PDB file of C-alpha atoms in Angstrom:
ATOM      1  CA  MET A   1     -22.009 -13.128  27.024  1.00 38.00           C
ATOM      2  CA  SER A   2     -24.203 -10.345  25.504  1.00 43.00           C
ATOM      3  CA  ILE A   3     -24.968  -6.692  25.835  1.00 43.00           C
ATOM      4  CA  ARG A   4     -27.905  -5.909  28.131  1.00 48.00           C
ATOM      5  CA  PRO A   5     -31.095  -4.867  26.201  1.00 46.00           C
ATOM      6  CA  LYS A   6     -31.286  -1.548  27.834  1.00 45.00           C
ATOM      7  CA  ASP A   7     -27.814  -0.568  26.779  1.00 56.00           C
ATOM      8  CA  GLN A   8     -28.143  -1.847  23.094  1.00 57.00           C
ATOM      9  CA  GLU A   9     -28.952   1.566  21.606  1.00 57.00           C
ATOM     10  CA  ARG A  10     -26.234   3.420  23.452  1.00 57.00           C
ATOM     11  CA  VAL A  11     -23.716   0.803  22.675  1.00 57.00           C
ATOM     12  CA  ALA A  12     -24.746   0.828  18.820  1.00 57.00           C
ATOM     13  CA  ASP A  13     -24.195   4.574  18.983  1.00 67.00           C
ATOM     14  CA  GLU A  14     -20.970   4.605  20.846  1.00 82.00           C
ATOM     15  CA  TRP A  15     -19.253   1.584  19.496  1.00 93.00           C
ATOM     16  CA  GLY A  16     -20.849   1.278  15.997  1.00 92.00           C
ATOM     17  CA  LEU A  17     -20.615  -2.507  15.979  1.00 93.00           C
ATOM     18  CA  GLU A  18     -23.477  -2.861  13.392  1.00 92.00           C
ATOM     19  CA  ALA A  19     -21.773  -0.502  11.036  1.00 93.00           C
ATOM     20  CA  TRP A  20     -18.532  -2.397  11.504  1.00 95.00           C
ATOM     21  CA  LEU A  21     -20.163  -5.619  10.764  1.00 93.00           C
ATOM     22  CA  ASP A  22     -21.758  -4.217   7.641  1.00 92.00           C
ATOM     23  CA  SER A  23     -18.272  -3.072   6.406  1.00 93.00           C
ATOM     24  CA  LEU A  24     -17.053  -6.685   6.442  1.00 89.00           C
ATOM     25  CA  SER A  25     -17.522  -7.503   2.754  1.00 82.00           C
ATOM     26  CA  GLY A  26     -16.626 -10.850   1.567  1.00 78.00           C
ATOM     27  CA  VAL A  27     -17.122 -12.505   5.019  1.00 79.00           C
ATOM     28  CA  ALA A  28     -19.308 -15.598   5.333  1.00 85.00           C
ATOM     29  CA  ASP A  29     -22.390 -15.290   7.347  1.00 86.00           C
ATOM     30  CA  SER A  30     -21.148 -17.901   9.771  1.00 87.00           C
ATOM     31  CA  THR A  31     -17.894 -15.958  10.374  1.00 88.00           C
ATOM     32  CA  ARG A  32     -19.829 -12.587  10.760  1.00 90.00           C
ATOM     33  CA  ALA A  33     -21.938 -14.310  13.442  1.00 92.00           C
ATOM     34  CA  VAL A  34     -18.731 -15.294  15.275  1.00 93.00           C
ATOM     35  CA  TYR A  35     -17.304 -11.840  14.880  1.00 93.00           C
ATOM     36  CA  ALA A  36     -20.521 -10.223  16.209  1.00 94.00           C
ATOM     37  CA  ARG A  37     -20.442 -12.491  19.387  1.00 94.00           C
ATOM     38  CA  ASP A  38     -16.627 -11.932  20.058  1.00 95.00           C
ATOM     39  CA  ALA A  39     -17.164  -8.169  19.635  1.00 95.00           C
ATOM     40  CA  ALA A  40     -20.232  -7.936  21.824  1.00 93.00           C
ATOM     41  CA  ALA A  41     -18.508  -9.928  24.520  1.00 94.00           C
ATOM     42  CA  ALA A  42     -15.443  -7.669  24.348  1.00 95.00           C
ATOM     43  CA  VAL A  43     -17.725  -4.450  24.494  1.00 94.00           C
ATOM     44  CA  GLN A  44     -19.542  -5.970  27.453  1.00 93.00           C
ATOM     45  CA  TRP A  45     -16.232  -6.504  29.402  1.00 95.00           C
ATOM     46  CA  LEU A  46     -14.737  -3.182  28.442  1.00 95.00           C
ATOM     47  CA  GLU A  47     -17.835  -1.161  29.432  1.00 93.00           C
ATOM     48  CA  GLU A  48     -17.834  -2.953  32.789  1.00 92.00           C
ATOM     49  CA  ALA A  49     -14.151  -2.007  33.098  1.00 91.00           C
ATOM     50  CA  GLY A  50     -15.135   1.668  32.622  1.00 91.00           C
ATOM     51  CA  ALA A  51     -14.526   2.346  28.962  1.00 90.00           C
ATOM     52  CA  ALA A  52     -17.855   4.139  27.663  1.00 86.00           C
ATOM     53  CA  GLY A  53     -16.678   3.897  23.977  1.00 92.00           C
ATOM     54  CA  PRO A  54     -13.822   2.700  21.630  1.00 94.00           C
ATOM     55  CA  SER A  55     -11.802   5.990  22.304  1.00 93.00           C
ATOM     56  CA  ALA A  56     -11.570   5.144  25.978  1.00 93.00           C
ATOM     57  CA  VAL A  57      -9.765   1.845  25.298  1.00 95.00           C
ATOM     58  CA  ASP A  58      -6.081   1.580  25.540  1.00 94.00           C
ATOM     59  CA  ARG A  59      -3.653  -1.339  25.141  1.00 92.00           C
ATOM     60  CA  ARG A  60      -3.349  -2.005  28.792  1.00 91.00           C
ATOM     61  CA  THR A  61      -7.119  -2.393  29.155  1.00 93.00           C
ATOM     62  CA  LEU A  62      -7.133  -5.005  26.268  1.00 94.00           C
ATOM     63  CA  ARG A  63      -4.236  -6.891  28.012  1.00 91.00           C
ATOM     64  CA  ARG A  64      -6.327  -7.131  31.129  1.00 91.00           C
ATOM     65  CA  TYR A  65      -9.163  -8.372  29.065  1.00 93.00           C
ATOM     66  CA  LEU A  66      -7.043 -11.163  27.401  1.00 91.00           C
ATOM     67  CA  ALA A  67      -5.608 -12.079  30.819  1.00 88.00           C
ATOM     68  CA  GLU A  68      -9.138 -12.577  32.268  1.00 89.00           C
ATOM     69  CA  LEU A  69      -9.987 -14.746  29.289  1.00 90.00           C
ATOM     70  CA  GLY A  70      -6.936 -16.851  30.197  1.00 84.00           C
ATOM     71  CA  VAL A  71      -7.971 -17.021  33.774  1.00 82.00           C
ATOM     72  CA  ASN A  72     -11.393 -18.293  32.648  1.00 84.00           C
ATOM     73  CA  ARG A  73      -9.566 -21.003  30.819  1.00 82.00           C
ATOM     74  CA  TYR A  74     -10.475 -20.025  27.182  1.00 86.00           C
ATOM     75  CA  ALA A  75      -8.343 -22.002  24.820  1.00 84.00           C
ATOM     76  CA  ALA A  76      -5.320 -20.276  23.352  1.00 83.00           C
ATOM     77  CA  ARG A  77      -6.842 -20.699  19.890  1.00 83.00           C
ATOM     78  CA  THR A  78     -10.081 -18.906  21.033  1.00 89.00           C
ATOM     79  CA  ILE A  79      -8.200 -16.100  22.538  1.00 90.00           C
ATOM     80  CA  SER A  80      -6.210 -15.692  19.288  1.00 89.00           C
ATOM     81  CA  ARG A  81      -9.402 -15.414  17.345  1.00 91.00           C
ATOM     82  CA  LYS A  82     -10.727 -12.833  19.732  1.00 94.00           C
ATOM     83  CA  VAL A  83      -7.612 -10.806  19.336  1.00 93.00           C
ATOM     84  CA  SER A  84      -8.083 -10.957  15.519  1.00 92.00           C
ATOM     85  CA  VAL A  85     -11.637  -9.626  15.981  1.00 94.00           C
ATOM     86  CA  LEU A  86     -10.444  -6.796  18.155  1.00 95.00           C
ATOM     87  CA  ARG A  87      -7.801  -5.936  15.563  1.00 94.00           C
ATOM     88  CA  ARG A  88     -10.317  -5.866  12.778  1.00 94.00           C
ATOM     89  CA  TYR A  89     -12.738  -3.745  14.813  1.00 96.00           C
ATOM     90  CA  PHE A  90     -10.135  -1.129  15.957  1.00 95.00           C
ATOM     91  CA  ASP A  91      -8.589  -0.810  12.580  1.00 94.00           C
ATOM     92  CA  TRP A  92     -12.043   0.079  11.160  1.00 95.00           C
ATOM     93  CA  ALA A  93     -12.580   2.409  14.284  1.00 94.00           C
ATOM     94  CA  ARG A  94      -9.333   4.236  13.354  1.00 95.00           C
ATOM     95  CA  ARG A  95     -10.193   4.518   9.713  1.00 94.00           C
ATOM     96  CA  THR A  96     -13.624   5.872  10.510  1.00 93.00           C
ATOM     97  CA  GLY A  97     -12.384   8.421  12.991  1.00 93.00           C
ATOM     98  CA  ARG A  98     -13.888   6.716  16.274  1.00 92.00           C
ATOM     99  CA  VAL A  99     -10.401   6.460  17.726  1.00 94.00           C
ATOM    100  CA  GLY A 100      -7.273   8.363  17.076  1.00 93.00           C
ATOM    101  CA  THR A 101      -4.781   5.480  17.792  1.00 92.00           C
ATOM    102  CA  ASP A 102      -5.360   1.861  17.301  1.00 94.00           C
ATOM    103  CA  PRO A 103      -4.887   0.217  20.808  1.00 94.00           C
ATOM    104  CA  THR A 104      -4.354  -3.292  19.343  1.00 94.00           C
ATOM    105  CA  LEU A 105      -0.973  -2.279  17.827  1.00 91.00           C
ATOM    106  CA  GLY A 106       1.560  -4.536  19.484  1.00 85.00           C
ATOM    107  CA  LEU A 107      -1.199  -6.541  21.105  1.00 86.00           C
ATOM    108  CA  ALA A 108      -0.292 -10.188  21.096  1.00 80.00           C
ATOM    109  CA  PRO A 109      -2.348 -13.177  22.223  1.00 74.00           C
ATOM    110  CA  PRO A 110      -0.917 -15.457  24.809  1.00 67.00           C
ATOM    111  CA  ARG A 111       1.121 -18.307  23.393  1.00 66.00           C
ATOM    112  CA  GLY A 112      -0.419 -21.694  23.932  1.00 58.00           C
ATOM    113  CA  PRO A 113       1.477 -24.813  24.587  1.00 57.00           C
ATOM    114  CA  SER A 114       3.477 -25.651  21.454  1.00 58.00           C
ATOM    115  CA  LYS A 115       2.805 -29.012  19.977  1.00 68.00           C
ATOM    116  CA  LEU A 116       5.601 -31.392  19.005  1.00 73.00           C
ATOM    117  CA  PRO A 117       5.700 -32.208  15.200  1.00 81.00           C
ATOM    118  CA  GLN A 118       3.987 -35.470  14.149  1.00 86.00           C
ATOM    119  CA  VAL A 119       6.531 -38.200  13.575  1.00 90.00           C
ATOM    120  CA  LEU A 120       5.483 -41.305  11.660  1.00 93.00           C
ATOM    121  CA  LYS A 121       5.984 -44.634  13.192  1.00 91.00           C
ATOM    122  CA  ASP A 122       8.021 -47.219  11.450  1.00 91.00           C
ATOM    123  CA  ASP A 123       5.076 -49.282  10.258  1.00 93.00           C
ATOM    124  CA  GLN A 124       3.370 -46.118   8.925  1.00 94.00           C
ATOM    125  CA  ILE A 125       6.503 -45.286   6.815  1.00 95.00           C
ATOM    126  CA  ASP A 126       6.602 -48.996   5.789  1.00 94.00           C
ATOM    127  CA  THR A 127       2.880 -48.783   4.629  1.00 93.00           C
ATOM    128  CA  LEU A 128       3.562 -45.616   2.613  1.00 94.00           C
ATOM    129  CA  ILE A 129       6.507 -47.000   0.864  1.00 94.00           C
ATOM    130  CA  GLU A 130       6.343 -50.758   0.606  1.00 92.00           C
ATOM    131  CA  LYS A 131       2.614 -51.610   1.330  1.00 89.00           C
ATOM    132  CA  PRO A 132       0.517 -48.618   0.071  1.00 90.00           C
ATOM    133  CA  ALA A 133      -3.183 -48.984   1.126  1.00 82.00           C
ATOM    134  CA  ARG A 134      -4.703 -48.099  -2.179  1.00 80.00           C
ATOM    135  CA  ALA A 135      -2.263 -48.640  -5.035  1.00 71.00           C
ATOM    136  CA  GLY A 136      -1.437 -51.117  -7.819  1.00 71.00           C
ATOM    137  CA  ASP A 137      -4.204 -50.273 -10.243  1.00 76.00           C
ATOM    138  CA  ASP A 138      -2.172 -47.767 -12.330  1.00 89.00           C
ATOM    139  CA  GLU A 139       1.503 -48.443 -12.785  1.00 92.00           C
ATOM    140  CA  ALA A 140       2.651 -45.134 -13.879  1.00 93.00           C
ATOM    141  CA  ARG A 141       0.795 -43.354 -11.121  1.00 94.00           C
ATOM    142  CA  ASP A 142       2.159 -45.661  -8.578  1.00 94.00           C
ATOM    143  CA  ALA A 143       5.708 -45.012  -9.812  1.00 95.00           C
ATOM    144  CA  ARG A 144       5.151 -41.260  -9.546  1.00 96.00           C
ATOM    145  CA  ASP A 145       3.650 -41.616  -6.079  1.00 96.00           C
ATOM    146  CA  LEU A 146       6.539 -43.769  -4.786  1.00 96.00           C
ATOM    147  CA  ALA A 147       9.070 -41.213  -6.065  1.00 97.00           C
ATOM    148  CA  ILE A 148       7.168 -38.484  -4.228  1.00 97.00           C
ATOM    149  CA  VAL A 149       7.100 -40.377  -0.944  1.00 97.00           C
ATOM    150  CA  GLU A 150      10.747 -41.380  -1.171  1.00 97.00           C
ATOM    151  CA  LEU A 151      11.718 -37.873  -1.854  1.00 97.00           C
ATOM    152  CA  LEU A 152       9.649 -36.302   0.908  1.00 97.00           C
ATOM    153  CA  TYR A 153      10.941 -38.918   3.514  1.00 97.00           C
ATOM    154  CA  GLY A 154      14.490 -39.371   2.040  1.00 96.00           C
ATOM    155  CA  SER A 155      15.369 -35.699   1.580  1.00 96.00           C
ATOM    156  CA  GLY A 156      12.990 -33.867   3.793  1.00 96.00           C
ATOM    157  CA  LEU A 157      11.591 -31.434   1.148  1.00 96.00           C
ATOM    158  CA  ARG A 158       8.664 -29.254   1.848  1.00 95.00           C
ATOM    159  CA  VAL A 159       5.738 -30.018  -0.266  1.00 95.00           C
ATOM    160  CA  SER A 160       6.007 -26.785  -2.139  1.00 94.00           C
ATOM    161  CA  GLU A 161       9.543 -27.463  -2.814  1.00 96.00           C
ATOM    162  CA  LEU A 162       8.724 -30.855  -4.334  1.00 97.00           C
ATOM    163  CA  CYS A 163       6.044 -29.356  -6.428  1.00 95.00           C
ATOM    164  CA  GLY A 164       8.400 -26.762  -7.792  1.00 94.00           C
ATOM    165  CA  LEU A 165      11.168 -29.181  -8.895  1.00 96.00           C
ATOM    166  CA  ARG A 166      12.265 -28.975 -12.551  1.00 95.00           C
ATOM    167  CA  HIS A 167      14.281 -31.501 -14.479  1.00 94.00           C
ATOM    168  CA  GLU A 168      17.230 -29.247 -14.356  1.00 95.00           C
ATOM    169  CA  ASP A 169      17.159 -29.325 -10.553  1.00 96.00           C
ATOM    170  CA  LEU A 170      17.939 -33.141 -10.503  1.00 96.00           C
ATOM    171  CA  ASP A 171      21.413 -34.596 -10.668  1.00 96.00           C
ATOM    172  CA  LEU A 172      20.771 -38.327 -10.376  1.00 96.00           C
ATOM    173  CA  ALA A 173      24.404 -39.119 -11.199  1.00 95.00           C
ATOM    174  CA  GLN A 174      25.502 -37.242  -8.150  1.00 96.00           C
ATOM    175  CA  ALA A 175      22.463 -38.229  -6.190  1.00 96.00           C
ATOM    176  CA  GLN A 176      21.531 -34.726  -5.257  1.00 96.00           C
ATOM    177  CA  VAL A 177      18.732 -32.246  -5.912  1.00 97.00           C
ATOM    178  CA  ARG A 178      18.858 -28.525  -6.026  1.00 96.00           C
ATOM    179  CA  VAL A 179      15.966 -27.085  -3.997  1.00 95.00           C
ATOM    180  CA  TRP A 180      14.432 -23.636  -4.135  1.00 90.00           C
ATOM    181  CA  GLY A 181      13.356 -22.953  -0.532  1.00 87.00           C
ATOM    182  CA  LYS A 182      11.598 -20.035   1.178  1.00 81.00           C
ATOM    183  CA  GLY A 183      12.688 -16.648   0.047  1.00 75.00           C
ATOM    184  CA  SER A 184      14.037 -18.177  -3.330  1.00 79.00           C
ATOM    185  CA  LYS A 185      17.000 -19.542  -1.370  1.00 87.00           C
ATOM    186  CA  GLN A 186      18.796 -22.482  -3.062  1.00 92.00           C
ATOM    187  CA  ARG A 187      20.310 -25.589  -1.331  1.00 95.00           C
ATOM    188  CA  LEU A 188      21.634 -28.957  -2.448  1.00 95.00           C
ATOM    189  CA  VAL A 189      20.114 -31.843  -0.837  1.00 96.00           C
ATOM    190  CA  PRO A 190      21.355 -35.501  -1.042  1.00 96.00           C
ATOM    191  CA  LEU A 191      19.095 -38.078  -2.624  1.00 96.00           C
ATOM    192  CA  SER A 192      18.833 -41.392  -0.681  1.00 95.00           C
ATOM    193  CA  ASP A 193      19.446 -44.516  -2.940  1.00 95.00           C
ATOM    194  CA  PRO A 194      15.765 -45.590  -2.815  1.00 96.00           C
ATOM    195  CA  ALA A 195      14.749 -41.999  -3.856  1.00 96.00           C
ATOM    196  CA  ALA A 196      17.099 -41.792  -6.715  1.00 97.00           C
ATOM    197  CA  ALA A 197      15.984 -45.238  -7.917  1.00 97.00           C
ATOM    198  CA  ALA A 198      12.351 -44.241  -7.702  1.00 97.00           C
ATOM    199  CA  LEU A 199      12.931 -41.072  -9.564  1.00 97.00           C
ATOM    200  CA  ARG A 200      14.778 -42.969 -12.394  1.00 97.00           C
ATOM    201  CA  ALA A 201      11.855 -45.357 -12.602  1.00 96.00           C
ATOM    202  CA  TRP A 202       9.302 -42.560 -12.754  1.00 96.00           C
ATOM    203  CA  LEU A 203      11.239 -40.311 -15.256  1.00 94.00           C
ATOM    204  CA  GLU A 204      12.577 -42.938 -17.510  1.00 93.00           C
ATOM    205  CA  ASP A 205       9.764 -45.452 -17.670  1.00 92.00           C
ATOM    206  CA  HIS A 206       6.500 -43.806 -16.775  1.00 91.00           C
ATOM    207  CA  ARG A 207       6.524 -40.001 -16.894  1.00 92.00           C
ATOM    208  CA  ALA A 208       6.010 -40.001 -20.705  1.00 89.00           C
ATOM    209  CA  SER A 209       2.551 -41.427 -20.304  1.00 87.00           C
ATOM    210  CA  PHE A 210       1.570 -38.265 -18.530  1.00 87.00           C
ATOM    211  CA  VAL A 211       3.216 -35.829 -21.105  1.00 80.00           C
ATOM    212  CA  ALA A 212       5.848 -36.019 -23.866  1.00 65.00           C
ATOM    213  CA  ASN A 213       8.639 -33.759 -25.196  1.00 68.00           C
ATOM    214  CA  ASP A 214       9.923 -32.597 -21.828  1.00 70.00           C
ATOM    215  CA  THR A 215      12.481 -29.641 -21.365  1.00 76.00           C
ATOM    216  CA  PRO A 216      14.816 -29.073 -18.608  1.00 78.00           C
ATOM    217  CA  ALA A 217      12.500 -26.390 -17.063  1.00 79.00           C
ATOM    218  CA  ASP A 218       9.486 -28.759 -17.138  1.00 91.00           C
ATOM    219  CA  PRO A 219       8.149 -29.982 -13.761  1.00 93.00           C
ATOM    220  CA  VAL A 220       9.380 -33.320 -12.405  1.00 95.00           C
ATOM    221  CA  PHE A 221       6.001 -34.295 -10.976  1.00 96.00           C
ATOM    222  CA  LEU A 222       2.756 -34.107 -13.028  1.00 94.00           C
ATOM    223  CA  ASN A 223      -0.766 -34.876 -12.156  1.00 92.00           C
ATOM    224  CA  GLN A 224      -2.814 -37.052 -14.513  1.00 86.00           C
ATOM    225  CA  ARG A 225      -3.927 -33.958 -16.429  1.00 88.00           C
ATOM    226  CA  GLY A 226      -0.304 -33.415 -17.413  1.00 89.00           C
ATOM    227  CA  ARG A 227       0.105 -30.410 -15.186  1.00 91.00           C
ATOM    228  CA  ALA A 228       2.453 -29.516 -12.334  1.00 93.00           C
ATOM    229  CA  MET A 229       1.607 -31.240  -9.153  1.00 94.00           C
ATOM    230  CA  THR A 230       0.047 -29.007  -6.521  1.00 95.00           C
ATOM    231  CA  PRO A 231       0.220 -29.469  -2.628  1.00 95.00           C
ATOM    232  CA  ARG A 232      -3.314 -30.642  -2.841  1.00 94.00           C
ATOM    233  CA  ASP A 233      -2.369 -33.287  -5.384  1.00 96.00           C
ATOM    234  CA  VAL A 234       0.453 -34.452  -2.994  1.00 96.00           C
ATOM    235  CA  ARG A 235      -2.018 -34.605  -0.133  1.00 96.00           C
ATOM    236  CA  ARG A 236      -4.145 -36.967  -2.206  1.00 94.00           C
ATOM    237  CA  VAL A 237      -1.061 -39.105  -2.938  1.00 95.00           C
ATOM    238  CA  ILE A 238      -0.491 -39.514   0.783  1.00 95.00           C
ATOM    239  CA  ASP A 239      -4.133 -40.148   1.509  1.00 93.00           C
ATOM    240  CA  ARG A 240      -4.075 -42.881  -1.066  1.00 91.00           C
ATOM    241  CA  ARG A 241      -1.170 -44.635   0.225  1.00 94.00           C
ATOM    242  CA  SER A 242      -1.644 -44.281   4.030  1.00 93.00           C
ATOM    243  CA  VAL A 243      -4.104 -46.205   6.280  1.00 88.00           C
ATOM    244  CA  VAL A 244      -4.218 -43.395   8.754  1.00 88.00           C
ATOM    245  CA  PRO A 245      -4.675 -39.721   8.213  1.00 89.00           C
ATOM    246  CA  THR A 246      -1.283 -38.363   7.402  1.00 92.00           C
ATOM    247  CA  HIS A 247      -0.081 -34.867   6.477  1.00 93.00           C
ATOM    248  CA  PRO A 248       2.635 -34.804   3.818  1.00 94.00           C
ATOM    249  CA  HIS A 249       4.647 -32.529   6.114  1.00 94.00           C
ATOM    250  CA  ALA A 250       4.838 -35.375   8.686  1.00 95.00           C
ATOM    251  CA  LEU A 251       7.484 -37.021   6.230  1.00 96.00           C
ATOM    252  CA  ARG A 252       9.595 -34.001   6.558  1.00 96.00           C
ATOM    253  CA  HIS A 253       9.309 -34.120  10.460  1.00 94.00           C
ATOM    254  CA  THR A 254      10.043 -37.711  10.361  1.00 95.00           C
ATOM    255  CA  PHE A 255      13.165 -37.201   8.141  1.00 96.00           C
ATOM    256  CA  ALA A 256      14.584 -34.598  10.621  1.00 94.00           C
ATOM    257  CA  THR A 257      13.841 -36.671  13.663  1.00 93.00           C
ATOM    258  CA  HIS A 258      15.332 -39.962  12.231  1.00 93.00           C
ATOM    259  CA  LEU A 259      18.462 -37.978  11.374  1.00 93.00           C
ATOM    260  CA  LEU A 260      18.798 -36.702  14.896  1.00 91.00           C
ATOM    261  CA  ASP A 261      17.968 -40.100  16.343  1.00 89.00           C
ATOM    262  CA  GLY A 262      20.875 -41.473  14.205  1.00 88.00           C
ATOM    263  CA  GLY A 263      23.300 -39.025  15.633  1.00 89.00           C
ATOM    264  CA  ALA A 264      23.238 -36.336  12.882  1.00 92.00           C
ATOM    265  CA  ASP A 265      24.557 -32.925  13.826  1.00 92.00           C
ATOM    266  CA  LEU A 266      21.922 -30.206  14.468  1.00 92.00           C
ATOM    267  CA  ARG A 267      23.581 -27.892  12.145  1.00 93.00           C
ATOM    268  CA  ALA A 268      23.717 -30.390   9.410  1.00 95.00           C
ATOM    269  CA  VAL A 269      19.925 -31.056   9.808  1.00 94.00           C
ATOM    270  CA  GLN A 270      19.243 -27.306   9.765  1.00 94.00           C
ATOM    271  CA  GLU A 271      21.174 -27.011   6.470  1.00 94.00           C
ATOM    272  CA  LEU A 272      19.320 -29.879   4.947  1.00 95.00           C
ATOM    273  CA  LEU A 273      15.981 -28.655   5.950  1.00 95.00           C
ATOM    274  CA  GLY A 274      16.815 -25.097   4.778  1.00 93.00           C
ATOM    275  CA  HIS A 275      15.756 -23.488   8.121  1.00 91.00           C
ATOM    276  CA  ALA A 276      17.152 -19.831   8.446  1.00 85.00           C
ATOM    277  CA  ASP A 277      17.133 -19.950  12.140  1.00 84.00           C
ATOM    278  CA  ILE A 278      18.470 -22.975  14.093  1.00 87.00           C
ATOM    279  CA  ALA A 279      15.657 -22.421  16.557  1.00 79.00           C
ATOM    280  CA  SER A 280      13.330 -23.956  14.006  1.00 84.00           C
ATOM    281  CA  THR A 281      15.337 -27.026  13.899  1.00 90.00           C
ATOM    282  CA  GLN A 282      15.755 -27.371  17.609  1.00 85.00           C
ATOM    283  CA  ILE A 283      12.107 -28.490  18.031  1.00 85.00           C
ATOM    284  CA  TYR A 284      13.208 -31.866  16.528  1.00 87.00           C
ATOM    285  CA  THR A 285      15.741 -32.411  19.401  1.00 84.00           C
ATOM    286  CA  HIS A 286      12.641 -32.239  21.701  1.00 77.00           C
ATOM    287  CA  VAL A 287      10.914 -34.769  19.534  1.00 78.00           C
ATOM    288  CA  SER A 288      13.940 -37.117  19.771  1.00 76.00           C
ATOM    289  CA  ARG A 289      14.125 -36.897  23.674  1.00 75.00           C
ATOM    290  CA  GLU A 290      10.459 -37.569  23.862  1.00 69.00           C
ATOM    291  CA  ARG A 291      10.724 -40.640  21.650  1.00 67.00           C
ATOM    292  CA  LEU A 292      13.634 -41.854  23.851  1.00 65.00           C
ATOM    293  CA  ARG A 293      11.507 -41.379  26.910  1.00 72.00           C
ATOM    294  CA  GLU A 294       8.670 -43.302  25.373  1.00 69.00           C
ATOM    295  CA  VAL A 295      11.050 -46.198  24.414  1.00 60.00           C
ATOM    296  CA  HIS A 296      12.186 -46.140  28.043  1.00 59.00           C
ATOM    297  CA  ARG A 297       8.720 -46.075  29.444  1.00 73.00           C
ATOM    298  CA  SER A 298       7.541 -48.971  27.169  1.00 68.00           C
ATOM    299  CA  SER A 299      10.663 -51.121  27.321  1.00 66.00           C
ATOM    300  CA  HIS A 300      12.311 -50.874  30.735  1.00 61.00           C
ATOM    301  CA  PRO A 301      10.675 -53.168  33.484  1.00 71.00           C
ATOM    302  CA  ARG A 302      11.190 -50.568  36.106  1.00 64.00           C
ATOM    303  CA  ALA A 303      10.221 -47.423  33.970  1.00 52.00           C
TER     304      ALA A 303
END
């Protein structure tokens, strides 16, 4: 959709799209081109709806525009992007005096269907832990990587929490780890026996080859430059050990789902994951139910 050529001069005058695009410093050319197309399409629709300029647009009109996008089967992700473009444009229009009030305040894109978290299959977990795809050429690195996988799957840590672990956070004697979660909230998480064993092997036998003279405040996991692991480093670890594309967060999803599959209480899983709201944990009950349905469909002769 584009603005008709005969109206381009008037639209440029009334809406100031070119001036707005020029104000987008630090935006890649490809992104600016998308913004230009989305803004032009919105202006086309708004003008046909009777708005001769930005000051004539209200939130109700914008909601009608989003509703029509939905009727025309635009993907939820595309509509969300178009809402973001509208917000940027009208924020600029307010700051430059073209509108008195930003009509996008409180405007929310339609929510698309939520996707269930990725849960790894048993053979994928087995590969990551027991039969890594590309390992064995560096004993110290492999020991570190195994401890990372065991901790992500065995204790359900977020990748950022794992990267932030310090020696003083570990209590291997009590098989537990102190985790600093979102909002600097602390929680104690049990260590599985395999995770505790893998951590001991890494810390006692191999970590010194990465760096010496540790202090309690030093990171538990180091990259091969002797620096604290980053989420990107952890992603490389998973990529190296897995035979299929796997995001590190899938290990946390699998941890939670396997606990619920085994009969764990939802509140207990919430506490282990460090969720402030139990609604964040409830998604895993949907995953468990879907897994049961799949087992029924694939196993029962009359499913």
